[in-house]
Amino acid sequence: MKVFLILLAQYNGKNNGVLALPRSEHPMYGLGANGRIVKNAIEELEDAGFIVTTRPGGCVPGAALYAITTEAIDASPRHDWPEEHKASHRWRNSDRTTVVQRPEPKQFKDARLNGDPCTKMVPIRRKTAD
């Protein structure tokens, strides 16, 4: 949600499609230097239909560019998407009835001190809705 709000705050009414969150700005927003957190958040927002990637990132073209689906995408020479005259609202059509598959947490090894089984670490699992 934080990543969506950061992208939404960049929107000025005529720059949808060129919203960016480069890795160099992650610490400024309190996201840390680990790009994996932002990558996972972007993937979840795309899966839910709240944003679309208008240009993939990389060294040569620059940072990835995004558009929020609550507003129409604006034309820009920085991406190849056509201009939209109304918002797509893809989040309304996303299938939110299926549970998103997440990898199982890593099992902790026994952390036994002096052979005491009471110090065994057990991962806490979240209950998923069926």
Tab-separated table of N, CA and C in Angstrom:
chain	number	residue	atom	x	y	z
A	1	MET	N	0.820	-1.189	0.000
A	1	MET	CA	0.000	0.000	0.000
A	1	MET	C	0.868	1.259	0.000
A	2	LYS	N	1.997	1.197	0.718
A	2	LYS	CA	2.875	2.358	0.787
A	2	LYS	C	3.419	2.710	-0.593
A	3	VAL	N	3.780	1.702	-1.366
A	3	VAL	CA	4.311	1.943	-2.710
A	3	VAL	C	3.239	2.586	-3.585
A	4	PHE	N	1.999	2.138	-3.470
A	4	PHE	CA	0.910	2.732	-4.246
A	4	PHE	C	0.730	4.201	-3.873
A	5	LEU	N	0.789	4.511	-2.595
A	5	LEU	CA	0.625	5.897	-2.160
A	5	LEU	C	1.784	6.773	-2.641
A	6	ILE	N	2.991	6.210	-2.688
A	6	ILE	CA	4.142	6.962	-3.198
A	6	ILE	C	3.937	7.284	-4.677
A	7	LEU	N	3.495	6.300	-5.456
A	7	LEU	CA	3.242	6.537	-6.880
A	7	LEU	C	2.083	7.512	-7.069
A	8	LEU	N	1.050	7.376	-6.261
A	8	LEU	CA	-0.110	8.262	-6.352
A	8	LEU	C	0.277	9.701	-6.026
A	9	ALA	N	1.183	9.885	-5.069
A	9	ALA	CA	1.623	11.230	-4.699
A	9	ALA	C	2.414	11.899	-5.823
A	10	GLN	N	3.032	11.124	-6.696
A	10	GLN	CA	3.786	11.682	-7.823
A	10	GLN	C	2.871	12.162	-8.944
A	11	TYR	N	1.652	11.655	-8.980
A	11	TYR	CA	0.730	11.973	-10.073
A	11	TYR	C	0.283	13.433	-9.968
A	12	ASN	N	0.437	14.189	-11.065
A	12	ASN	CA	0.070	15.606	-11.050
A	12	ASN	C	-1.069	15.941	-12.011
A	13	GLY	N	-1.731	14.938	-12.557
A	13	GLY	CA	-2.843	15.174	-13.460
A	13	GLY	C	-2.497	14.996	-14.926
A	14	LYS	N	-1.208	14.971	-15.248
A	14	LYS	CA	-0.816	14.812	-16.650
A	14	LYS	C	0.438	13.967	-16.837
A	15	ASN	N	0.849	13.229	-15.797
A	15	ASN	CA	2.057	12.406	-15.912
A	15	ASN	C	1.811	10.935	-15.598
A	16	ASN	N	0.572	10.469	-15.725
A	16	ASN	CA	0.293	9.061	-15.454
A	16	ASN	C	0.910	8.220	-16.565
A	17	GLY	N	1.748	7.297	-16.182
A	17	GLY	CA	2.485	6.477	-17.134
A	17	GLY	C	3.977	6.694	-16.992
A	18	VAL	N	4.371	7.784	-16.359
A	18	VAL	CA	5.794	8.060	-16.128
A	18	VAL	C	6.092	8.166	-14.632
A	19	LEU	N	5.295	7.511	-13.824
A	19	LEU	CA	5.534	7.469	-12.382
A	19	LEU	C	6.637	6.452	-12.122
A	20	ALA	N	7.609	6.818	-11.312
A	20	ALA	CA	8.765	5.944	-11.096
A	20	ALA	C	9.107	5.868	-9.613
A	21	LEU	N	9.753	4.780	-9.257
A	21	LEU	CA	10.272	4.594	-7.902
A	21	LEU	C	11.638	3.923	-8.015
A	22	PRO	N	12.666	4.692	-8.430
A	22	PRO	CA	13.991	4.094	-8.593
A	22	PRO	C	14.583	3.661	-7.258
A	23	ARG	N	15.468	2.701	-7.320
A	23	ARG	CA	16.069	2.140	-6.106
A	23	ARG	C	16.783	3.212	-5.288
A	24	SER	N	17.331	4.221	-5.940
A	24	SER	CA	18.044	5.274	-5.213
A	24	SER	C	17.115	6.072	-4.298
A	25	GLU	N	15.803	6.037	-4.557
A	25	GLU	CA	14.847	6.771	-3.731
A	25	GLU	C	14.201	5.913	-2.644
A	26	HIS	N	14.478	4.622	-2.615
A	26	HIS	CA	13.865	3.751	-1.607
A	26	HIS	C	14.140	4.216	-0.186
A	27	PRO	N	15.398	4.533	0.185
A	27	PRO	CA	15.638	4.978	1.564
A	27	PRO	C	14.916	6.279	1.911
A	28	MET	N	14.733	7.156	0.931
A	28	MET	CA	14.052	8.424	1.174
A	28	MET	C	12.611	8.194	1.635
A	29	TYR	N	11.996	7.112	1.152
A	29	TYR	CA	10.620	6.792	1.519
A	29	TYR	C	10.542	5.769	2.646
A	30	GLY	N	11.674	5.422	3.227
A	30	GLY	CA	11.682	4.462	4.324
A	30	GLY	C	11.491	3.024	3.877
A	31	LEU	N	11.839	2.717	2.636
A	31	LEU	CA	11.667	1.366	2.107
A	31	LEU	C	12.936	0.536	2.208
A	32	GLY	N	14.029	1.129	2.674
A	32	GLY	CA	15.287	0.404	2.792
A	32	GLY	C	15.965	0.256	1.442
A	33	ALA	N	17.172	-0.250	1.482
A	33	ALA	CA	17.951	-0.400	0.256
A	33	ALA	C	17.647	-1.704	-0.467
A	34	ASN	N	16.891	-2.598	0.158
A	34	ASN	CA	16.580	-3.891	-0.441
A	34	ASN	C	15.490	-3.710	-1.488
A	35	GLY	N	15.817	-3.924	-2.740
A	35	GLY	CA	14.843	-3.754	-3.811
A	35	GLY	C	13.784	-4.835	-3.859
A	36	ARG	N	14.004	-5.941	-3.154
A	36	ARG	CA	13.060	-7.057	-3.182
A	36	ARG	C	11.710	-6.662	-2.571
A	37	ILE	N	11.741	-5.842	-1.537
A	37	ILE	CA	10.500	-5.421	-0.883
A	37	ILE	C	9.638	-4.639	-1.861
A	38	VAL	N	10.244	-3.693	-2.553
A	38	VAL	CA	9.504	-2.877	-3.515
A	38	VAL	C	9.069	-3.725	-4.700
A	39	LYS	N	9.932	-4.622	-5.157
A	39	LYS	CA	9.585	-5.504	-6.281
A	39	LYS	C	8.349	-6.330	-5.953
A	40	ASN	N	8.309	-6.898	-4.755
A	40	ASN	CA	7.147	-7.692	-4.347
A	40	ASN	C	5.898	-6.828	-4.241
A	41	ALA	N	6.049	-5.616	-3.726
A	41	ALA	CA	4.899	-4.718	-3.610
A	41	ALA	C	4.369	-4.335	-4.989
A	42	ILE	N	5.275	-4.062	-5.928
A	42	ILE	CA	4.866	-3.721	-7.295
A	42	ILE	C	4.121	-4.894	-7.928
A	43	GLU	N	4.641	-6.111	-7.747
A	43	GLU	CA	3.979	-7.291	-8.311
A	43	GLU	C	2.584	-7.468	-7.721
A	44	GLU	N	2.432	-7.257	-6.425
A	44	GLU	CA	1.116	-7.387	-5.801
A	44	GLU	C	0.161	-6.321	-6.317
A	45	LEU	N	0.644	-5.098	-6.486
A	45	LEU	CA	-0.207	-4.027	-7.007
A	45	LEU	C	-0.621	-4.305	-8.448
A	46	GLU	N	0.292	-4.866	-9.245
A	46	GLU	CA	-0.058	-5.224	-10.624
A	46	GLU	C	-1.060	-6.369	-10.649
A	47	ASP	N	-0.845	-7.383	-9.804
A	47	ASP	CA	-1.776	-8.513	-9.745
A	47	ASP	C	-3.167	-8.064	-9.319
A	48	ALA	N	-3.225	-7.094	-8.421
A	48	ALA	CA	-4.517	-6.600	-7.941
A	48	ALA	C	-5.138	-5.598	-8.905
A	49	GLY	N	-4.381	-5.152	-9.904
A	49	GLY	CA	-4.923	-4.250	-10.912
A	49	GLY	C	-4.847	-2.777	-10.564
A	50	PHE	N	-4.065	-2.399	-9.560
A	50	PHE	CA	-3.973	-0.994	-9.175
A	50	PHE	C	-2.961	-0.210	-10.005
A	51	ILE	N	-1.952	-0.894	-10.559
A	51	ILE	CA	-0.967	-0.222	-11.406
A	51	ILE	C	-0.645	-1.101	-12.603
A	52	VAL	N	-0.068	-0.494	-13.632
A	52	VAL	CA	0.473	-1.226	-14.775
A	52	VAL	C	1.880	-0.688	-15.039
A	53	THR	N	2.754	-1.554	-15.522
A	53	THR	CA	4.102	-1.137	-15.891
A	53	THR	C	4.060	-0.638	-17.327
A	54	THR	N	4.378	0.622	-17.526
A	54	THR	CA	4.358	1.188	-18.874
A	54	THR	C	5.704	1.056	-19.569
A	55	ARG	N	6.772	0.923	-18.785
A	55	ARG	CA	8.097	0.671	-19.350
A	55	ARG	C	8.912	-0.114	-18.333
A	56	PRO	N	9.425	-1.291	-18.714
A	56	PRO	CA	10.246	-2.046	-17.768
A	56	PRO	C	11.556	-1.315	-17.497
A	57	GLY	N	12.086	-1.526	-16.313
A	57	GLY	CA	13.319	-0.849	-15.928
A	57	GLY	C	14.553	-1.564	-16.422
A	58	GLY	N	15.651	-0.921	-16.266
A	58	GLY	CA	16.937	-1.461	-16.673
A	58	GLY	C	17.947	-0.342	-16.757
A	59	CYS	N	19.177	-0.703	-16.983
A	59	CYS	CA	20.247	0.302	-17.006
A	59	CYS	C	20.127	1.257	-18.190
A	60	VAL	N	19.831	0.740	-19.368
A	60	VAL	CA	19.823	1.590	-20.557
A	60	VAL	C	18.604	2.512	-20.598
A	61	PRO	N	17.362	1.991	-20.489
A	61	PRO	CA	16.238	2.917	-20.566
A	61	PRO	C	16.028	3.727	-19.293
A	62	GLY	N	16.548	3.278	-18.172
A	62	GLY	CA	16.333	3.980	-16.909
A	62	GLY	C	15.410	3.188	-16.005
A	63	ALA	N	14.844	3.873	-15.043
A	63	ALA	CA	13.970	3.223	-14.066
A	63	ALA	C	12.672	2.774	-14.725
A	64	ALA	N	12.050	1.765	-14.128
A	64	ALA	CA	10.748	1.309	-14.619
A	64	ALA	C	9.725	2.420	-14.414
A	65	LEU	N	8.786	2.497	-15.336
A	65	LEU	CA	7.725	3.500	-15.251
A	65	LEU	C	6.399	2.798	-15.035
A	66	TYR	N	5.517	3.449	-14.268
A	66	TYR	CA	4.239	2.851	-13.908
A	66	TYR	C	3.111	3.845	-14.141
A	67	ALA	N	1.909	3.303	-14.248
A	67	ALA	CA	0.701	4.113	-14.327
A	67	ALA	C	-0.293	3.559	-13.319
A	68	ILE	N	-1.023	4.451	-12.672
A	68	ILE	CA	-2.077	4.013	-11.758
A	68	ILE	C	-3.351	3.849	-12.569
A	69	THR	N	-4.110	2.819	-12.269
A	69	THR	CA	-5.294	2.525	-13.085
A	69	THR	C	-6.527	3.293	-12.625
A	70	THR	N	-6.386	4.090	-11.578
A	70	THR	CA	-7.514	4.908	-11.136
A	70	THR	C	-7.636	6.183	-11.962
A	71	GLU	N	-6.638	6.435	-12.813
A	71	GLU	CA	-6.636	7.608	-13.688
A	71	GLU	C	-6.264	7.174	-15.105
A	72	ALA	N	-6.609	7.985	-16.092
A	72	ALA	CA	-6.279	7.684	-17.490
A	72	ALA	C	-4.774	7.813	-17.713
A	73	ILE	N	-4.225	6.952	-18.579
A	73	ILE	CA	-2.798	7.009	-18.897
A	73	ILE	C	-2.561	8.148	-19.882
A	74	ASP	N	-1.559	8.969	-19.584
A	74	ASP	CA	-1.226	10.111	-20.425
A	74	ASP	C	-0.153	9.725	-21.442
A	75	ALA	N	-0.204	10.343	-22.620
A	75	ALA	CA	0.796	10.089	-23.662
A	75	ALA	C	2.136	10.673	-23.223
A	76	SER	N	3.201	9.973	-23.588
A	76	SER	CA	4.546	10.437	-23.254
A	76	SER	C	5.542	9.778	-24.195
A	77	PRO	N	6.605	10.480	-24.566
A	77	PRO	CA	7.647	9.848	-25.383
A	77	PRO	C	8.485	8.852	-24.580
A	78	ARG	N	8.285	8.800	-23.278
A	78	ARG	CA	9.071	7.909	-22.420
A	78	ARG	C	8.496	6.498	-22.348
A	79	HIS	N	7.276	6.282	-22.864
A	79	HIS	CA	6.693	4.936	-22.895
A	79	HIS	C	5.883	4.767	-24.169
A	80	ASP	N	5.541	3.515	-24.497
A	80	ASP	CA	4.848	3.205	-25.753
A	80	ASP	C	3.342	3.036	-25.602
A	81	TRP	N	2.809	3.256	-24.423
A	81	TRP	CA	1.381	3.061	-24.213
A	81	TRP	C	0.591	4.180	-24.881
A	82	PRO	N	-0.550	3.834	-25.487
A	82	PRO	CA	-1.380	4.882	-26.081
A	82	PRO	C	-2.092	5.686	-24.986
A	83	GLU	N	-2.426	6.900	-25.313
A	83	GLU	CA	-3.134	7.751	-24.362
A	83	GLU	C	-4.552	7.213	-24.153
A	84	GLU	N	-4.987	7.191	-22.918
A	84	GLU	CA	-6.352	6.778	-22.590
A	84	GLU	C	-7.157	8.021	-22.229
A	85	HIS	N	-8.429	8.011	-22.567
A	85	HIS	CA	-9.272	9.158	-22.249
A	85	HIS	C	-10.071	8.952	-20.974
A	86	LYS	N	-10.081	7.716	-20.486
A	86	LYS	CA	-10.706	7.469	-19.187
A	86	LYS	C	-9.941	6.356	-18.483
A	87	ALA	N	-10.069	6.324	-17.184
A	87	ALA	CA	-9.331	5.350	-16.373
A	87	ALA	C	-9.819	3.932	-16.653
A	88	SER	N	-8.896	2.975	-16.595
A	88	SER	CA	-9.266	1.577	-16.864
A	88	SER	C	-9.861	0.893	-15.640
A	89	HIS	N	-9.518	1.342	-14.450
A	89	HIS	CA	-10.009	0.738	-13.194
A	89	HIS	C	-9.862	-0.780	-13.224
A	90	ARG	N	-8.688	-1.269	-13.586
A	90	ARG	CA	-8.446	-2.717	-13.656
A	90	ARG	C	-8.640	-3.409	-12.319
A	91	TRP	N	-8.478	-2.679	-11.227
A	91	TRP	CA	-8.629	-3.291	-9.909
A	91	TRP	C	-10.055	-3.778	-9.689
A	92	ARG	N	-11.017	-3.200	-10.389
A	92	ARG	CA	-12.405	-3.654	-10.247
A	92	ARG	C	-12.611	-5.033	-10.863
A	93	ASN	N	-11.816	-5.349	-11.881
A	93	ASN	CA	-11.974	-6.616	-12.593
A	93	ASN	C	-11.031	-7.703	-12.108
A	94	SER	N	-10.155	-7.386	-11.155
A	94	SER	CA	-9.210	-8.410	-10.701
A	94	SER	C	-9.942	-9.449	-9.872
A	95	ASP	N	-9.474	-10.678	-9.978
A	95	ASP	CA	-10.091	-11.792	-9.260
A	95	ASP	C	-9.496	-11.856	-7.861
A	96	ARG	N	-10.199	-11.303	-6.896
A	96	ARG	CA	-9.697	-11.288	-5.524
A	96	ARG	C	-10.257	-12.438	-4.707
A	97	THR	N	-10.918	-13.385	-5.357
A	97	THR	CA	-11.491	-14.504	-4.604
A	97	THR	C	-10.482	-15.610	-4.382
A	98	THR	N	-9.444	-15.668	-5.210
A	98	THR	CA	-8.444	-16.713	-5.029
A	98	THR	C	-7.347	-16.208	-4.109
A	99	VAL	N	-6.883	-17.083	-3.255
A	99	VAL	CA	-5.818	-16.734	-2.331
A	99	VAL	C	-4.508	-16.674	-3.101
A	100	VAL	N	-3.748	-15.614	-2.894
A	100	VAL	CA	-2.453	-15.483	-3.549
A	100	VAL	C	-1.513	-16.508	-2.941
A	101	GLN	N	-0.883	-17.305	-3.790
A	101	GLN	CA	0.024	-18.336	-3.305
A	101	GLN	C	1.334	-17.701	-2.863
A	102	ARG	N	1.721	-17.958	-1.653
A	102	ARG	CA	2.973	-17.457	-1.102
A	102	ARG	C	3.873	-18.638	-0.798
A	103	PRO	N	5.169	-18.462	-0.906
A	103	PRO	CA	6.068	-19.566	-0.572
A	103	PRO	C	5.991	-19.892	0.907
A	104	GLU	N	6.190	-21.153	1.211
A	104	GLU	CA	6.186	-21.577	2.612
A	104	GLU	C	7.370	-20.942	3.329
A	105	PRO	N	7.185	-20.565	4.596
A	105	PRO	CA	8.317	-19.998	5.330
A	105	PRO	C	9.390	-21.046	5.551
A	106	LYS	N	10.618	-20.588	5.623
A	106	LYS	CA	11.722	-21.514	5.861
A	106	LYS	C	11.598	-22.085	7.266
A	107	GLN	N	11.826	-23.353	7.363
A	107	GLN	CA	11.774	-23.997	8.672
A	107	GLN	C	13.055	-23.686	9.429
A	108	PHE	N	12.883	-23.278	10.673
A	108	PHE	CA	14.040	-22.992	11.505
A	108	PHE	C	14.639	-24.289	12.015
A	109	LYS	N	15.933	-24.288	12.088
A	109	LYS	CA	16.609	-25.445	12.662
A	109	LYS	C	16.481	-25.365	14.179
A	110	ASP	N	16.652	-26.488	14.802
A	110	ASP	CA	16.600	-26.493	16.264
A	110	ASP	C	17.716	-25.618	16.809
A	111	ALA	N	17.344	-24.717	17.694
A	111	ALA	CA	18.341	-23.868	18.347
A	111	ALA	C	18.440	-24.328	19.791
A	112	ARG	N	19.013	-25.455	19.959
A	112	ARG	CA	19.076	-26.045	21.291
A	112	ARG	C	20.358	-25.627	21.992
A	113	LEU	N	20.177	-25.129	23.159
A	113	LEU	CA	21.318	-24.779	23.987
A	113	LEU	C	21.438	-25.822	25.077
A	114	ASN	N	22.585	-26.453	25.142
A	114	ASN	CA	22.834	-27.489	26.153
A	114	ASN	C	21.819	-28.621	26.067
A	115	GLY	N	21.308	-28.911	24.889
A	115	GLY	CA	20.384	-30.022	24.718
A	115	GLY	C	18.987	-29.755	25.238
A	116	ASP	N	18.649	-28.520	25.529
A	116	ASP	CA	17.333	-28.182	26.065
A	116	ASP	C	16.336	-28.043	24.912
A	117	PRO	N	15.342	-28.938	24.799
A	117	PRO	CA	14.384	-28.858	23.691
A	117	PRO	C	13.438	-27.667	23.805
A	118	CYS	N	13.401	-26.996	24.946
A	118	CYS	CA	12.491	-25.862	25.114
A	118	CYS	C	12.931	-24.637	24.319
A	119	THR	N	14.138	-24.645	23.830
A	119	THR	CA	14.611	-23.490	23.071
A	119	THR	C	14.435	-23.684	21.567
A	120	LYS	N	13.645	-24.663	21.169
A	120	LYS	CA	13.400	-24.913	19.751
A	120	LYS	C	12.586	-23.755	19.174
A	121	MET	N	13.054	-23.216	18.049
A	121	MET	CA	12.352	-22.104	17.414
A	121	MET	C	11.357	-22.660	16.406
A	122	VAL	N	10.140	-22.179	16.461
A	122	VAL	CA	9.090	-22.642	15.563
A	122	VAL	C	8.556	-21.433	14.808
A	123	PRO	N	8.467	-21.506	13.472
A	123	PRO	CA	7.928	-20.371	12.728
A	123	PRO	C	6.438	-20.206	12.981
A	124	ILE	N	6.006	-18.975	12.994
A	124	ILE	CA	4.586	-18.680	13.158
A	124	ILE	C	3.980	-18.626	11.768
A	125	ARG	N	2.939	-19.383	11.542
A	125	ARG	CA	2.284	-19.410	10.229
A	125	ARG	C	0.991	-18.615	10.290
A	126	ARG	N	0.770	-17.860	9.247
A	126	ARG	CA	-0.484	-17.125	9.153
A	126	ARG	C	-1.578	-18.056	8.685
A	127	LYS	N	-2.759	-17.846	9.209
A	127	LYS	CA	-3.903	-18.630	8.750
A	127	LYS	C	-4.437	-17.984	7.484
A	128	THR	N	-4.687	-18.801	6.480
A	128	THR	CA	-5.231	-18.286	5.229
A	128	THR	C	-6.715	-18.584	5.170
A	129	ALA	N	-7.432	-17.681	4.548
A	129	ALA	CA	-8.874	-17.872	4.398
A	129	ALA	C	-9.132	-18.919	3.327
A	130	ASP	N	-10.011	-19.831	3.599
A	130	ASP	CA	-10.340	-20.878	2.619
A	130	ASP	C	-11.544	-20.497	1.810
